[in-house]
CSV table of C-alpha atoms and ligand atoms in Angstrom, one decimal:
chain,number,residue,atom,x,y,z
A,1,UNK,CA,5.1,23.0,-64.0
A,2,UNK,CA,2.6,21.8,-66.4
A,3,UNK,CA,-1.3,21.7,-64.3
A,4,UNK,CA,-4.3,20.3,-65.1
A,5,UNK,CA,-7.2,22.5,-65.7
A,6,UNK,CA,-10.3,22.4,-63.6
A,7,UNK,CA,-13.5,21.9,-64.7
A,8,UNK,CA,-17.0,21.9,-63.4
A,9,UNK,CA,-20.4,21.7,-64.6
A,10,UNK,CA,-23.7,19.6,-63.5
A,11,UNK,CA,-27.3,18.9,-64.6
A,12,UNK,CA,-30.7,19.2,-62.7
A,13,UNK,CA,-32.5,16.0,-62.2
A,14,UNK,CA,-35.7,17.7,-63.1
A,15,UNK,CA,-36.9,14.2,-65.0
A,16,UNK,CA,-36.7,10.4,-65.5
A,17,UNK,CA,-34.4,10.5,-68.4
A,18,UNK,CA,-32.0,12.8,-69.9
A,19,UNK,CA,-33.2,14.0,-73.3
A,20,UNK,CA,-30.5,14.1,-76.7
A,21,UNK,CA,-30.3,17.5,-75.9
A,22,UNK,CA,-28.6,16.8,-73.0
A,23,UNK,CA,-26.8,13.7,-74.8
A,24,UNK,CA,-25.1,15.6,-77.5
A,25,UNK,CA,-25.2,19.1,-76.2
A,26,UNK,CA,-23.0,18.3,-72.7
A,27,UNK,CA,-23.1,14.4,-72.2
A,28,UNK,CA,-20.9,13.9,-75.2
A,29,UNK,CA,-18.7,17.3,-74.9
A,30,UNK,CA,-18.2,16.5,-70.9
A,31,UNK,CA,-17.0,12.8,-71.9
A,32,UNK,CA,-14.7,14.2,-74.2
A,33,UNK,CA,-13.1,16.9,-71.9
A,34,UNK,CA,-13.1,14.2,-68.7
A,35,UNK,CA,-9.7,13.5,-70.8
A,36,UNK,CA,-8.0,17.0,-70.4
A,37,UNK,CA,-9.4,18.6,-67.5
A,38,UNK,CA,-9.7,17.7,-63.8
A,39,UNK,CA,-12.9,17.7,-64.0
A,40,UNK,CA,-16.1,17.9,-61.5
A,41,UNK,CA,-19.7,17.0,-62.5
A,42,UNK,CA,-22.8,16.9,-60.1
A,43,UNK,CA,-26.2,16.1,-60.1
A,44,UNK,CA,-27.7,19.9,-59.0
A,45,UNK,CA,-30.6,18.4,-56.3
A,46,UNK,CA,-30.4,21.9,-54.6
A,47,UNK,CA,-31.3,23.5,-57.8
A,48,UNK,CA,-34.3,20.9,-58.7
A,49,UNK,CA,-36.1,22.1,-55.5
A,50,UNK,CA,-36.2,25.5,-56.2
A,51,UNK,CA,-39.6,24.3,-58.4
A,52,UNK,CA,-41.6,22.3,-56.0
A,53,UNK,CA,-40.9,18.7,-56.8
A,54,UNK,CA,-42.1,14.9,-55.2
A,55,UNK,CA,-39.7,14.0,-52.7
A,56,UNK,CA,-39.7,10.3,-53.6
A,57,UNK,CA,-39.5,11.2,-57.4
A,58,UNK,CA,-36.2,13.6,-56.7
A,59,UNK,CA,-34.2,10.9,-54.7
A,60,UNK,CA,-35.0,8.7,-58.4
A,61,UNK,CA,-34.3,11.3,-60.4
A,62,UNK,CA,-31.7,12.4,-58.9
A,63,UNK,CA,-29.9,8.2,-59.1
A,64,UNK,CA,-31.1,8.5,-62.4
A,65,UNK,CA,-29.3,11.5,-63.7
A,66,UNK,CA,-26.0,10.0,-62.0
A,67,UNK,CA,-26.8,6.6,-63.8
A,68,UNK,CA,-26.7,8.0,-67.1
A,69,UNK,CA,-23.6,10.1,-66.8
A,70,UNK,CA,-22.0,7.1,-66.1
A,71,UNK,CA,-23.4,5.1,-68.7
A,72,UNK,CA,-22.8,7.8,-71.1
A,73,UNK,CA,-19.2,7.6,-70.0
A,74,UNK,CA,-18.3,10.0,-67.6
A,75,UNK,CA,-15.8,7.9,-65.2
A,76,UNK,CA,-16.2,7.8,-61.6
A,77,UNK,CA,-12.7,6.7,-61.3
A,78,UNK,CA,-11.8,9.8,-63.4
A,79,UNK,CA,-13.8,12.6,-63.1
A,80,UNK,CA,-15.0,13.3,-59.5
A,81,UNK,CA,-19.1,13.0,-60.0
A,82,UNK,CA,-21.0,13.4,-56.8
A,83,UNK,CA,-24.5,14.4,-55.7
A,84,UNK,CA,-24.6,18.8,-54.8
A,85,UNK,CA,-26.2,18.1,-51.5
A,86,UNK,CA,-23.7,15.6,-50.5
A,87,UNK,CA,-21.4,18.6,-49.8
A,88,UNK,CA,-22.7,20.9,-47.7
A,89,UNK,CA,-20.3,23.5,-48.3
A,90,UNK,CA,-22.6,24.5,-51.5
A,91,UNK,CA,-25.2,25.9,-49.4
A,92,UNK,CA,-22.8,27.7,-47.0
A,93,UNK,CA,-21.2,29.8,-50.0
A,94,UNK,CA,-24.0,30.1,-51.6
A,95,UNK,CA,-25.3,31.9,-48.9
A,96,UNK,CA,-21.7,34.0,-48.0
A,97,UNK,CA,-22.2,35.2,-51.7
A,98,UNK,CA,-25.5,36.4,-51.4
A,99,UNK,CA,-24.6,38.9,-49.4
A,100,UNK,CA,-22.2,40.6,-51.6
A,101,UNK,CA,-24.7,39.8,-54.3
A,102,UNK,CA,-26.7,42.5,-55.6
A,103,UNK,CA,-30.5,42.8,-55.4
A,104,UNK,CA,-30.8,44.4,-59.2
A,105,UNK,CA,-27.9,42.5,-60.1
A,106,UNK,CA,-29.8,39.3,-59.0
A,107,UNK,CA,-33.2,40.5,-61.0
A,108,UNK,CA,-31.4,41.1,-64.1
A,109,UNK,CA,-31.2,37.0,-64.7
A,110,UNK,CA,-33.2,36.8,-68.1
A,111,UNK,CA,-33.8,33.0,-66.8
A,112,UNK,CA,-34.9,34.2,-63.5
A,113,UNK,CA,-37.5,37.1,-65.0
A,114,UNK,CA,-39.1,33.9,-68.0
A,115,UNK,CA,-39.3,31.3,-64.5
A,116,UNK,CA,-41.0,33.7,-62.3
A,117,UNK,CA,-43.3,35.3,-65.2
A,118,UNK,CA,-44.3,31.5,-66.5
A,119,UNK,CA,-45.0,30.4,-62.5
A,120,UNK,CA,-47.0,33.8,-61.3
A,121,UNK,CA,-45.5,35.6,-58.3
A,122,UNK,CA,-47.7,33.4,-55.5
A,123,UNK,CA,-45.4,30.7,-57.1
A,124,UNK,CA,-42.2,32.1,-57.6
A,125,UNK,CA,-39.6,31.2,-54.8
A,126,UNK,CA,-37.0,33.2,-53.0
A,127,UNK,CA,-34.5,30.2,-53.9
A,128,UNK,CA,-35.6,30.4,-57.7
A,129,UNK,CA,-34.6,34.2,-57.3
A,130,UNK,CA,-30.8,33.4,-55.7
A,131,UNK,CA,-30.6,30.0,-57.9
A,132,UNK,CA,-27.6,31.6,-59.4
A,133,UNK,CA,-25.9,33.0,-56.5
A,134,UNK,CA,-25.9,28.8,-55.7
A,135,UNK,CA,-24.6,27.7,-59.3
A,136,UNK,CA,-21.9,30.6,-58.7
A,137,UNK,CA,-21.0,28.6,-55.4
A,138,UNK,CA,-20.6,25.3,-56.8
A,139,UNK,CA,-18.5,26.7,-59.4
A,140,UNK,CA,-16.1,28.5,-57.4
A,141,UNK,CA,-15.9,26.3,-54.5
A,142,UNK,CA,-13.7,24.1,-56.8
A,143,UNK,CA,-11.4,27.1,-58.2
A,144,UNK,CA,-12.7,26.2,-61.5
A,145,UNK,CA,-11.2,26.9,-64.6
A,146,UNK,CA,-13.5,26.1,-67.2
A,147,UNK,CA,-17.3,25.7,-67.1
A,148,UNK,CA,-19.1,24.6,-70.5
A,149,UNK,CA,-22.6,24.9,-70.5
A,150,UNK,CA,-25.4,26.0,-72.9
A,151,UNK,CA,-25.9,29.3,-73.7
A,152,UNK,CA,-29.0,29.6,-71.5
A,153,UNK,CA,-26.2,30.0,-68.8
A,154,UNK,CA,-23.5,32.3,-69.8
A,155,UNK,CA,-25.6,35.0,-67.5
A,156,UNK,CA,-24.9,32.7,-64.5
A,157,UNK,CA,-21.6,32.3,-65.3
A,158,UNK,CA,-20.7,36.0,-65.9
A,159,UNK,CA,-22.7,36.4,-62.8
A,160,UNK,CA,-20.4,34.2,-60.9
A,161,UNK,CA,-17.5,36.0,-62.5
A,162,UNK,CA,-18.4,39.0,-60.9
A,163,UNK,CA,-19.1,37.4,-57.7
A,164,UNK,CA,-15.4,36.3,-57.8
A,165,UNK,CA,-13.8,39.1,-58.7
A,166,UNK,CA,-15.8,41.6,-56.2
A,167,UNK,CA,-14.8,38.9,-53.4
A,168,UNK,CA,-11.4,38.9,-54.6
A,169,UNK,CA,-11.0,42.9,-54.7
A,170,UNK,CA,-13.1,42.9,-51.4
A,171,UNK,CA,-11.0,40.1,-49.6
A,172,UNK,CA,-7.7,39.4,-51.7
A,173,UNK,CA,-7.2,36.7,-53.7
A,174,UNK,CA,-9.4,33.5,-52.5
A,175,UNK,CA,-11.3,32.5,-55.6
A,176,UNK,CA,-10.2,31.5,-59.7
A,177,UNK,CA,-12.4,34.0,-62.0
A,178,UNK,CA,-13.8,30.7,-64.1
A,179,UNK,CA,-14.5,30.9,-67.8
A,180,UNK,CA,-17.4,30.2,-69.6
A,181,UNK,CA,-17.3,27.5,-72.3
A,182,UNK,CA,-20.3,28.0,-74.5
A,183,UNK,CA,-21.6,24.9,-76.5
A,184,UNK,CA,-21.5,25.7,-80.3
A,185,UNK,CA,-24.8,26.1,-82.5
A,186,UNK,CA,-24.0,22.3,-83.6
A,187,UNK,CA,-24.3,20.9,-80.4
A,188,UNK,CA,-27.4,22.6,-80.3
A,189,UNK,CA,-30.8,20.2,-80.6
A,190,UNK,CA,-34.3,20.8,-81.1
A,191,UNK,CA,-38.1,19.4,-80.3
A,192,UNK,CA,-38.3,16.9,-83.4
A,193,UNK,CA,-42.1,18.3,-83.5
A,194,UNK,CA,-41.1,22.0,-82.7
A,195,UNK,CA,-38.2,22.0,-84.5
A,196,UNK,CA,-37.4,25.9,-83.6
A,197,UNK,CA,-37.7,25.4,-79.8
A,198,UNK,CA,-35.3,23.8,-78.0
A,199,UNK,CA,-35.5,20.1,-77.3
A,200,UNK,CA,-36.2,19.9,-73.5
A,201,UNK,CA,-36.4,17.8,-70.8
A,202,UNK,CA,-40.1,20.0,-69.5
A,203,UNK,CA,-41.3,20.0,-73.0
A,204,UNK,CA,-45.0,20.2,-72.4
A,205,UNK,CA,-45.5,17.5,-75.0
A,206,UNK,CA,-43.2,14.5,-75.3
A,207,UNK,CA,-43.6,13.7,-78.5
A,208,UNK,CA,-40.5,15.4,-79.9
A,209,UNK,CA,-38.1,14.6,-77.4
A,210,UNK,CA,-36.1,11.8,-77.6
A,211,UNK,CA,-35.6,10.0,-74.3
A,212,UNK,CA,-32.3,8.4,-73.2
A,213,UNK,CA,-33.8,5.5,-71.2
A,214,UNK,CA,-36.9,5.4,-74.0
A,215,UNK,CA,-37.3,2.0,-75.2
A,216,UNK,CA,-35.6,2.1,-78.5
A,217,UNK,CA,-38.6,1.1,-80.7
A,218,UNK,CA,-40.2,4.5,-79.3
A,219,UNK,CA,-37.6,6.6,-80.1
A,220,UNK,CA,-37.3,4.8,-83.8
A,221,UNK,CA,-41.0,5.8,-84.3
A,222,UNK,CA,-40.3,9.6,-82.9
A,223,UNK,CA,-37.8,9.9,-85.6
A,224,UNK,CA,-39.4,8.4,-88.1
A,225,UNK,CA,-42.7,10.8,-87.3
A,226,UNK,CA,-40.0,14.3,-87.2
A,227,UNK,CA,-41.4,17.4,-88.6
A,228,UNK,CA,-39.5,18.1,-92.1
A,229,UNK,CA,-40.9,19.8,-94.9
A,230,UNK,CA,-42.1,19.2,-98.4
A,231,UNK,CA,-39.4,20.2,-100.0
A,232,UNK,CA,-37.6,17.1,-100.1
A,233,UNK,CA,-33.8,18.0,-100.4
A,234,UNK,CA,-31.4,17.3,-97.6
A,235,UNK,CA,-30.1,20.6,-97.4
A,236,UNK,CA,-28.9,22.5,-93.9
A,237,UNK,CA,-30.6,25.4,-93.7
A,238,UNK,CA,-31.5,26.1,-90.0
A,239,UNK,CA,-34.1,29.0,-91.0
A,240,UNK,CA,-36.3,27.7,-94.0
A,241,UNK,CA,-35.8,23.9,-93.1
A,242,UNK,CA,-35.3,23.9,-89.7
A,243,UNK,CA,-36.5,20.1,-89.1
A,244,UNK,CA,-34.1,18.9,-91.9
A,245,UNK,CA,-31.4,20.9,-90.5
A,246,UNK,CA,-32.1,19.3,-86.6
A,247,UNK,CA,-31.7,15.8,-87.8
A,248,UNK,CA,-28.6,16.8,-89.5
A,249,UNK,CA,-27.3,18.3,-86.4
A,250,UNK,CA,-28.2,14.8,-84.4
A,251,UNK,CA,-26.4,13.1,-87.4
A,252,UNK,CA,-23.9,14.8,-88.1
A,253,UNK,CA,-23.3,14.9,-83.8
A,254,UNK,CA,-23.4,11.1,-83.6
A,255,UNK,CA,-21.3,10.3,-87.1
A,256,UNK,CA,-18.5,12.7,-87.4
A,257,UNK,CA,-20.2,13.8,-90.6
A,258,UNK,CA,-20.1,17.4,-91.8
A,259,UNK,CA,-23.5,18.6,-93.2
A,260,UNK,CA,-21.4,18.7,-96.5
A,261,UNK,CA,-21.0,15.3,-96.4
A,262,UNK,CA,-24.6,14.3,-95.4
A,263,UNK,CA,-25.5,16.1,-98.1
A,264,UNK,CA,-23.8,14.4,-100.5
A,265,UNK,CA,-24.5,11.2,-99.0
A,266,UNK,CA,-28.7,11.7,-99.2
A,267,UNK,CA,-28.6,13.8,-102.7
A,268,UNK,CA,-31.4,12.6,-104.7
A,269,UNK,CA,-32.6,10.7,-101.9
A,270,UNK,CA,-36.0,11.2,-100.0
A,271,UNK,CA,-36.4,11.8,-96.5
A,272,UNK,CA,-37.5,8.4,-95.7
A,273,UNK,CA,-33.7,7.1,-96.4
A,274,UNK,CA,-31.8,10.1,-94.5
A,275,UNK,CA,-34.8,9.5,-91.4
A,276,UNK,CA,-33.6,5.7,-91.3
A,277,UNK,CA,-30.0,6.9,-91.0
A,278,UNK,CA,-30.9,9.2,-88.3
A,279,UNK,CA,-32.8,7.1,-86.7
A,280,UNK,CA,-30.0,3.8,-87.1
A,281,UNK,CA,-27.7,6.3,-85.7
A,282,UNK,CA,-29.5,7.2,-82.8
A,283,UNK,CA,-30.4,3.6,-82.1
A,284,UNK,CA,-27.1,2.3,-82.2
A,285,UNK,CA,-25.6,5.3,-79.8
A,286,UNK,CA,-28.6,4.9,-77.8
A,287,UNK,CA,-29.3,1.7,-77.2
A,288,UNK,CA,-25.6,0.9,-75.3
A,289,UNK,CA,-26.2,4.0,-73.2
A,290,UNK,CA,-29.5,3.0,-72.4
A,291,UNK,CA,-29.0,-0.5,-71.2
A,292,UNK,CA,-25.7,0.4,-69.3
A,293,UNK,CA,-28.1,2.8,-67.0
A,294,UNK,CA,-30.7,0.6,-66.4
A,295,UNK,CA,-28.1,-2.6,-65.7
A,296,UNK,CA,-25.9,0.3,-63.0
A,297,UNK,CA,-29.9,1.5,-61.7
A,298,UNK,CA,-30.8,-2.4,-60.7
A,299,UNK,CA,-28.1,-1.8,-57.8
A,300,UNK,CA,-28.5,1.3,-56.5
A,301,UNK,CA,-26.3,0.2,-53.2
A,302,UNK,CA,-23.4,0.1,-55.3
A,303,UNK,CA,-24.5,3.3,-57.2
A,304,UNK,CA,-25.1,5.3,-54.0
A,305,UNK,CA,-21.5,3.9,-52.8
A,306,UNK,CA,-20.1,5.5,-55.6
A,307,UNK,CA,-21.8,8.9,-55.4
A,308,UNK,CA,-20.3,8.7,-51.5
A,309,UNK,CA,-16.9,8.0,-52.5
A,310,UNK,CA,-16.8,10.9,-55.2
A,311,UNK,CA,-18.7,13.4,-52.4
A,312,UNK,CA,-15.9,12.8,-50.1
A,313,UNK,CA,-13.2,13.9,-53.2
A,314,UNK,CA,-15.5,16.8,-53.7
A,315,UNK,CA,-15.8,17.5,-50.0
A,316,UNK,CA,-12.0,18.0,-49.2
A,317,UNK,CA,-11.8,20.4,-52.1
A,318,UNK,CA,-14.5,22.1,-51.5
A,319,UNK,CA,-14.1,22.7,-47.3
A,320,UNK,CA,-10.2,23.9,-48.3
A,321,UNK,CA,-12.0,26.8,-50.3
A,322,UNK,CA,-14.6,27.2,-47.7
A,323,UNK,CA,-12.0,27.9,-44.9
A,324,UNK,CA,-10.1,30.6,-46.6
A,325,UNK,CA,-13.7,32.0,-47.2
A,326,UNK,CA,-14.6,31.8,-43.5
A,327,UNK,CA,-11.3,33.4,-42.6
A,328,UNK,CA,-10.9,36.3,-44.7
A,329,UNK,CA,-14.9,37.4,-44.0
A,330,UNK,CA,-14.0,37.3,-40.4
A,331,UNK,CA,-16.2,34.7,-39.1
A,332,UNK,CA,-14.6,33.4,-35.7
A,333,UNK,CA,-13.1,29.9,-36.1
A,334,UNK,CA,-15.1,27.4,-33.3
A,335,UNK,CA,-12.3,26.9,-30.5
B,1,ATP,P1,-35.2,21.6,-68.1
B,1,ATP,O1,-36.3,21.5,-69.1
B,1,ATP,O2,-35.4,20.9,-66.8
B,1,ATP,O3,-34.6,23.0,-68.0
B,1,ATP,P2,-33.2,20.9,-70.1
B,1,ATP,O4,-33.5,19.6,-70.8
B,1,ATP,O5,-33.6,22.1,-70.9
B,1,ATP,O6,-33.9,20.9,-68.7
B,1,ATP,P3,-30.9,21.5,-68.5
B,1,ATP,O7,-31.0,20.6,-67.3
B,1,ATP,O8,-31.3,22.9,-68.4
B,1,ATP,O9,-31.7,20.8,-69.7
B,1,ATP,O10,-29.5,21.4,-69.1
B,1,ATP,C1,-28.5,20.4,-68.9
B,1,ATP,C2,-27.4,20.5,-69.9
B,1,ATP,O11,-27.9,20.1,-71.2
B,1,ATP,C3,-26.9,22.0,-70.2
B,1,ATP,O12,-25.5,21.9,-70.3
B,1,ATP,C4,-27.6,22.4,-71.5
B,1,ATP,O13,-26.9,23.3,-72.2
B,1,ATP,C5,-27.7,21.0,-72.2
B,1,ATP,N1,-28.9,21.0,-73.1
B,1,ATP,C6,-30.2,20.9,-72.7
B,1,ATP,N2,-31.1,20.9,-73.7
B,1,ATP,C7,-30.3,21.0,-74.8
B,1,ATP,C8,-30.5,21.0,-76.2
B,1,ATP,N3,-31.8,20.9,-76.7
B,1,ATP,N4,-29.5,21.0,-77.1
B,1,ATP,C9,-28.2,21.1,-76.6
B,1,ATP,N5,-27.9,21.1,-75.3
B,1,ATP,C10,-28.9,21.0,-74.4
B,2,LTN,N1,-28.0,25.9,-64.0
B,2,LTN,C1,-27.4,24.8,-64.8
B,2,LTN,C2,-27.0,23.6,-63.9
B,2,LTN,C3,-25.9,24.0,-63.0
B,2,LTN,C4,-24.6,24.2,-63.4
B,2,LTN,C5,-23.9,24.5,-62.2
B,2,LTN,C6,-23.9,24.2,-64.6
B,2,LTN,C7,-26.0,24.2,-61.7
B,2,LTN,N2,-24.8,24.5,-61.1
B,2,LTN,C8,-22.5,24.8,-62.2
B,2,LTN,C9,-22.5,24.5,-64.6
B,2,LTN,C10,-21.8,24.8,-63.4
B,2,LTN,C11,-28.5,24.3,-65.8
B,2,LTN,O1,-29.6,24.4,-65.5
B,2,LTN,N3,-28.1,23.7,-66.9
């Protein structure tokens, strides 16, 4: 018998608008897998609050990070897309895996040690610390397969991997040992002014990110204005030319185009003609994207009705799991 794959992955609505990080280096790749895989994407609200954020600004950003996988093409009808607090059963796990979680195992989390050192330790939350142990819950609450994310978070998912198979061992068999899919260097994006740090969505300055929901004339002008160098060839070379070889990454992502082949095509060309590519490029992926979110964002009923019906697939999956869990720890089932 020939069965689908599972899939999971999800995004923290830690902003207004997805950045073309986010676009090219797991928008685009999820849409393209939605195809093959039975797959599960959420909007990680749990995982926002573990920074302090605006409670009226989440509930936005959290409609607006579900808007925009939709515009960008994830299928609600397809893929199951929900909302992580809409299921309760994340917090449950997360907390049933906790305790078979290691303290040292737990401090080892490179993106746990940079958080807590950047906030101070008066700042540094308890939930920031076990913010894995939670990502390991979503994952295997779906006896996922496959989980592609950046490689930020191949440490949470080797984590989680562990977490499976020391409950597995501990418990028998309960939980799928999930796989890591890690993004390639091409699918990788950087700040347009920074062009060796990572594009991000809590850049401190904004003027090298490109915005999904940015008015287009804006992110025309951010391209235009990208960092390059005076050297004037079109050439990859991600370590002596790394702006160059970031807007042939966001070409070549958006095109098809090898960086071969954008080399050829801007050979004795300046910058100024390879920046209006990039920048019609962008524009025309954009722009569609863009307007699709704002049009699915003027009605958030429907939107919201959506996310319900998707929470109530993920729900049924996710309690099955949960029940075997509750059984085989020993927890008394309520007569
Ligand atoms: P934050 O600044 O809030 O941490 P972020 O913009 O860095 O956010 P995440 O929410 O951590 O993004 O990541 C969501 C997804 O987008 C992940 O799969 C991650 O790998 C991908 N991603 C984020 N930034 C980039 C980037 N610059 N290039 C490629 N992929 C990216
Ligand atoms: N920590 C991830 C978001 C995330 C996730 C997940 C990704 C939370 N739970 C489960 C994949 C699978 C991030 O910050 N990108």
């Amino acid at each position: 018998m020939v069965t689908t794959e599972r899939l999971y992955s999800g995004m923290q609505p830690s902003a207004d608008s997805l950045q073309a990080g986010n676009y090219i280096g797991a928008l685009l790749p999820w849409r393209r897998m939605q195809a093959e895989y039975d797959a599960f994407f959420s909007v990680v609200d749990l995982h926002a609050i573990t920074v302090p954020q605006d409670p009226a600004e989440l509930r936005e950003k959290t409609r607006r990070t579900a808007a925009q996988y939709i515009a960008a093409g994830i299928e609600p009808s397809k893929s199951t897309l929900y909302v992580q607090s809409h299921v309760k059963a994340h917090t449950e796990l997360a907390w049933i895996l906790s305790t078979i979680t290691g303290f040292g195992e737990a401090g080892r989390m490179t993106q746990f040690k940079d958080k807590s050192q950047r906030f101070g330790e008066s700042a540094t939350s308890v939930g920031l610390f076990t913010y894995p142990v939670l990502m390991a819950a979503d994952i295997l609450l779906y006896q996922t397969d496959v989980v592609p994310v950046g490689d930020d978070q191949k440490q949470h998912v080797e984590l989680t991997r562990d977490l499976a198979e020391r409950f597995n061992a501990r418990f028998g068999k309960t939980f799928v040992v999930p796989k890591p899919v890690i993004a390639a260097e091409a699918a990788r994006i950087y700040d347009l002014q920074n062009p060796t740090s990572k594009m991000s969505k809590s850049a401190e300055s904004h003027a090298g990110v490109l915005w999904l929901l940015d008015d287009v004339s804006v992110t025309a002008k951010k391209i235009m204005r990208a960092v390059t160098d005076s050297d004037g060839v079109v050439r990859y070379d991600r370590e002596a030319k790394p702006g160059v070889a970031n807007l042939m990454t966001i070409y070549g992502a958006l095109t098809g185009s090898t960086h071969a082949a954008i080399e050829d095509e801007f050979a004795g060309r300046g910058y100024g003609d390879f920046k209006k590519a990039v920048r019609d490029a962008v524009v025309a992926e954009f722009e569609p994207v863009r307007a699709k979110a704002l049009e699915l964002l003027d009605d958030p009923a429907e939107l919201d009705r959506v996310l319900a019906v998707n929470a109530g697939k993920a729900e049924e999956v996710a309690e099955r799991t949960l029940t075997d869990v509750r059984d085989r720890i020993g927890l008394l089932r309520r007569g």
